[in-house]
Amino acid sequence: MFKKLEFDPLSIFYSIIPFIFLGSSSRALVDNGVYPKTVFLITPGLYILVGLVTILSFLFCIYLFTKKGIDYRYSLFFIGLILSLPNLILFSNVNFTAIIYVILTWIVSSLTFLGLVFLVLYIKNNIFNDIDKINLSKFIGKMKKYKINFSIVLAHLFDASTTYVAVEHFNYYEQHVLPNALNQLFDTYLTLFPMKIIVIVAVLYIIDQYFDDLTIKNLLKLTVFVLGLAPGLRNILTMALATI
């Protein structure tokens, strides 16, 4: 679709965040009994529905762009925001303790990741005596250059943060096999964070190195971003409602 329309999938990278919130918040409201469990409000029906709504909204915004010159990125974000308002209103009474726990955990894990990246680049430059020595300003420049990749990793660290807080502080349980296996091995769910970093960085490396078609490459990155942010939002919203 993007190739036919001649649009870069990453141009709507941030514009689809309200639609991700729409799907995740709807599922959280179902989990907490606010919305009924119907075929279009549980997996996979909910995500198919939200996906179709997102695609139709995108096509409508492209139409407005070609006919009226209205920036499709902003109009798409605005449509998603309007559609999310009913859900947002229902989250007016939440447990901010869970939200604060997640945000603090996410900030610490994100800063740790960025610190590790800086350390690796610094060591690499000193070992190989690169002429272009790394410093803070150049590191920030690299972050801007690879901001999409960094955003994807941070989205998955957000997902890991919500899972960690849920199982360690609010008596939820992890459904996936690998995190449970690592927890049993190391006796902590902190292993979620290095696991996420290793897997997502490897996936992004494969996408960047082995996919030549720019549209496919960027569409894959958009998909990986959604797969990190969507469950993270669902987790934090579910906890925020369930732990009132």
XYZ file of C-alpha atoms in Angstrom:
244
model
C 0.000 0.000 0.000
C 2.742 2.481 0.977
C 4.761 1.674 -2.143
C 1.734 2.146 -4.384
C 0.911 5.458 -2.712
C 4.611 6.421 -2.718
C 4.700 7.244 0.992
C 7.318 6.271 3.565
C 5.796 4.106 6.350
C 8.019 5.867 8.892
C 6.387 9.193 8.045
C 3.459 8.098 10.247
C 5.691 6.576 12.954
C 4.438 8.968 15.639
C 1.070 9.710 14.019
C -0.271 6.225 14.768
C 0.401 6.421 18.516
C -3.219 7.486 19.260
C -4.453 4.443 17.315
C -2.121 2.204 19.333
C -3.580 3.786 22.465
C -7.092 3.165 21.104
C -6.478 -0.561 20.734
C -4.531 -0.986 23.967
C -6.917 1.059 26.102
C -9.950 -0.760 24.678
C -8.388 -4.094 25.621
C -7.530 -2.806 29.106
C -11.137 -1.681 29.575
C -12.310 -5.144 28.519
C -9.847 -6.782 30.937
C -11.290 -4.712 33.783
C -14.926 -5.365 32.877
C -15.726 -1.828 31.697
C -16.357 -2.992 28.127
C -18.043 -6.332 27.362
C -16.084 -9.233 25.854
C -17.306 -9.204 22.262
C -15.633 -10.511 19.127
C -14.426 -7.007 18.173
C -13.117 -6.128 21.636
C -10.824 -9.110 22.261
C -7.851 -10.563 20.389
C -7.624 -10.851 17.430
C -10.863 -9.066 16.505
C -9.953 -5.855 18.325
C -6.586 -5.473 16.618
C -8.050 -6.298 13.207
C -10.707 -3.634 13.770
C -8.224 -1.006 14.954
C -5.898 -1.911 12.078
C -8.683 -1.388 9.537
C -9.693 1.904 11.166
C -6.063 3.054 11.040
C -5.694 2.125 7.357
C -8.972 3.815 6.383
C -8.025 6.921 8.373
C -4.615 6.979 6.683
C -6.188 6.724 3.214
C -8.600 9.535 4.098
C -5.697 11.697 5.289
C -3.780 10.987 2.085
C -6.860 12.103 0.145
C -6.981 15.347 2.147
C -3.268 15.822 1.529
C -3.535 15.396 -2.250
C -6.704 17.495 -2.582
C -6.315 20.142 0.117
C -2.631 20.043 0.982
C -3.365 19.203 4.644
C -0.394 17.426 6.230
C -1.482 13.791 6.517
C 0.744 13.165 9.535
C -1.044 15.718 11.702
C -4.531 14.917 10.430
C -3.956 11.199 11.094
C -2.765 11.930 14.634
C -5.790 14.180 15.223
C -8.268 11.537 13.983
C -6.695 8.932 16.254
C -6.866 11.347 19.173
C -10.578 12.031 18.594
C -11.349 8.304 18.358
C -9.436 7.694 21.602
C -11.229 10.384 23.627
C -14.079 8.128 24.906
C -11.518 5.655 26.250
C -9.384 8.450 27.669
C -12.354 9.796 29.622
C -12.927 6.373 31.196
C -9.355 6.478 32.537
C -10.010 9.661 34.524
C -9.918 7.671 37.796
C -6.791 5.521 37.927
C -4.148 4.306 40.351
C -1.206 6.619 39.761
C 1.064 4.459 41.914
C 1.237 1.809 39.190
C 1.830 4.470 36.531
C 4.628 6.120 38.535
C 6.297 2.748 39.180
C 6.298 2.002 35.457
C 7.531 5.439 34.393
C 10.401 5.405 36.904
C 11.384 1.866 35.881
C 11.243 2.844 32.208
C 13.370 5.961 32.754
C 16.031 3.986 34.630
C 16.107 1.185 32.033
C 16.203 3.678 29.140
C 19.042 5.701 30.666
C 20.917 2.469 31.381
C 20.511 1.393 27.755
C 21.668 4.773 26.416
C 24.603 4.710 28.831
C 25.616 1.258 27.601
C 25.431 2.418 23.979
C 27.617 5.426 24.770
C 30.090 3.195 26.654
C 30.313 0.719 23.769
C 30.931 3.530 21.267
C 33.514 5.133 23.564
C 35.416 1.860 24.058
C 35.225 1.076 20.327
C 36.659 4.491 19.436
C 39.524 4.188 21.914
C 40.457 0.603 21.025
C 40.533 1.242 17.289
C 41.870 4.812 17.634
C 39.165 6.249 15.390
C 39.841 9.770 14.187
C 36.214 10.698 14.846
C 36.343 10.496 18.647
C 33.029 10.018 20.406
C 31.767 12.650 22.859
C 28.379 13.647 24.234
C 27.472 16.011 21.385
C 28.414 13.426 18.740
C 26.501 10.771 20.672
C 23.402 12.979 20.637
C 23.968 13.438 16.909
C 23.990 9.660 16.447
C 20.792 9.418 18.487
C 19.115 11.894 16.159
C 20.392 10.009 13.115
C 19.060 6.704 14.436
C 16.107 8.139 16.361
C 13.671 5.599 14.894
C 15.783 2.653 16.048
C 16.247 4.219 19.475
C 12.497 4.889 19.715
C 11.756 1.246 18.897
C 14.122 -0.036 21.593
C 12.671 2.420 24.125
C 9.140 1.262 23.245
C 10.130 -2.322 24.024
C 11.845 -1.243 27.238
C 8.538 0.393 28.157
C 6.820 -2.953 27.556
C 9.447 -4.696 29.699
C 8.967 -2.074 32.435
C 5.208 -2.650 32.573
C 5.679 -6.418 32.749
C 8.347 -6.142 35.442
C 6.234 -3.838 37.613
C 3.134 -5.995 37.106
C 4.744 -9.277 38.175
C 7.060 -7.899 40.868
C 4.767 -5.375 42.565
C 1.151 -6.128 41.663
C 0.977 -9.940 41.703
C 0.397 -10.444 37.978
C 2.001 -13.381 36.200
C 4.041 -13.635 33.002
C 2.494 -15.788 30.271
C 5.506 -16.091 27.969
C 7.871 -19.042 28.233
C 11.281 -17.367 27.783
C 10.850 -14.633 30.445
C 9.605 -17.240 32.913
C 12.568 -19.493 32.138
C 15.010 -16.620 32.678
C 13.251 -15.683 35.905
C 13.583 -19.235 37.209
C 17.247 -19.282 36.220
C 18.230 -15.920 37.741
C 15.396 -15.505 40.269
C 14.441 -12.053 38.985
C 12.344 -10.563 36.210
C 15.018 -7.917 35.687
C 16.228 -10.307 32.992
C 13.381 -8.938 30.861
C 15.449 -5.846 30.106
C 18.656 -7.381 28.676
C 16.499 -9.937 26.856
C 14.490 -7.160 25.200
C 17.591 -5.170 24.296
C 19.410 -8.149 22.771
C 16.407 -9.362 20.763
C 15.257 -5.962 19.470
C 18.753 -4.709 18.620
C 19.361 -7.969 16.732
C 16.055 -7.616 14.862
C 16.829 -4.011 13.909
C 20.321 -5.002 12.758
C 18.867 -7.721 10.516
C 16.297 -5.299 9.093
C 18.938 -2.639 8.367
C 21.508 -5.041 6.925
C 19.468 -7.551 4.956
C 16.462 -5.653 3.577
C 17.275 -3.430 0.628
C 13.744 -2.296 -0.190
C 13.281 0.905 1.840
C 9.483 0.580 2.016
C 9.624 -2.989 3.348
C 12.452 -2.070 5.736
C 10.548 0.862 7.209
C 7.259 -1.046 7.337
C 8.992 -3.772 9.363
C 10.353 -1.162 11.752
C 6.895 0.341 12.143
C 5.539 -3.123 12.945
C 8.254 -3.808 15.542
C 7.467 -0.446 17.159
C 3.762 -1.297 17.432
C 4.590 -4.735 18.875
C 6.477 -3.017 21.687
C 4.270 -0.043 22.485
C 0.856 -1.735 22.196
C 1.317 -4.419 24.897
C 3.137 -1.923 27.102
C 0.210 0.490 26.985
C -2.263 -2.311 27.595
C -0.292 -3.482 30.639
C 0.050 -0.075 32.268
C -3.599 0.830 31.656
C -4.804 -2.534 32.956
C -2.795 -2.067 36.153
C -3.921 1.539 36.533
C -7.572 0.467 36.525
C -7.302 -2.861 38.329
C -5.297 -1.573 41.292
C -7.571 1.339 42.259
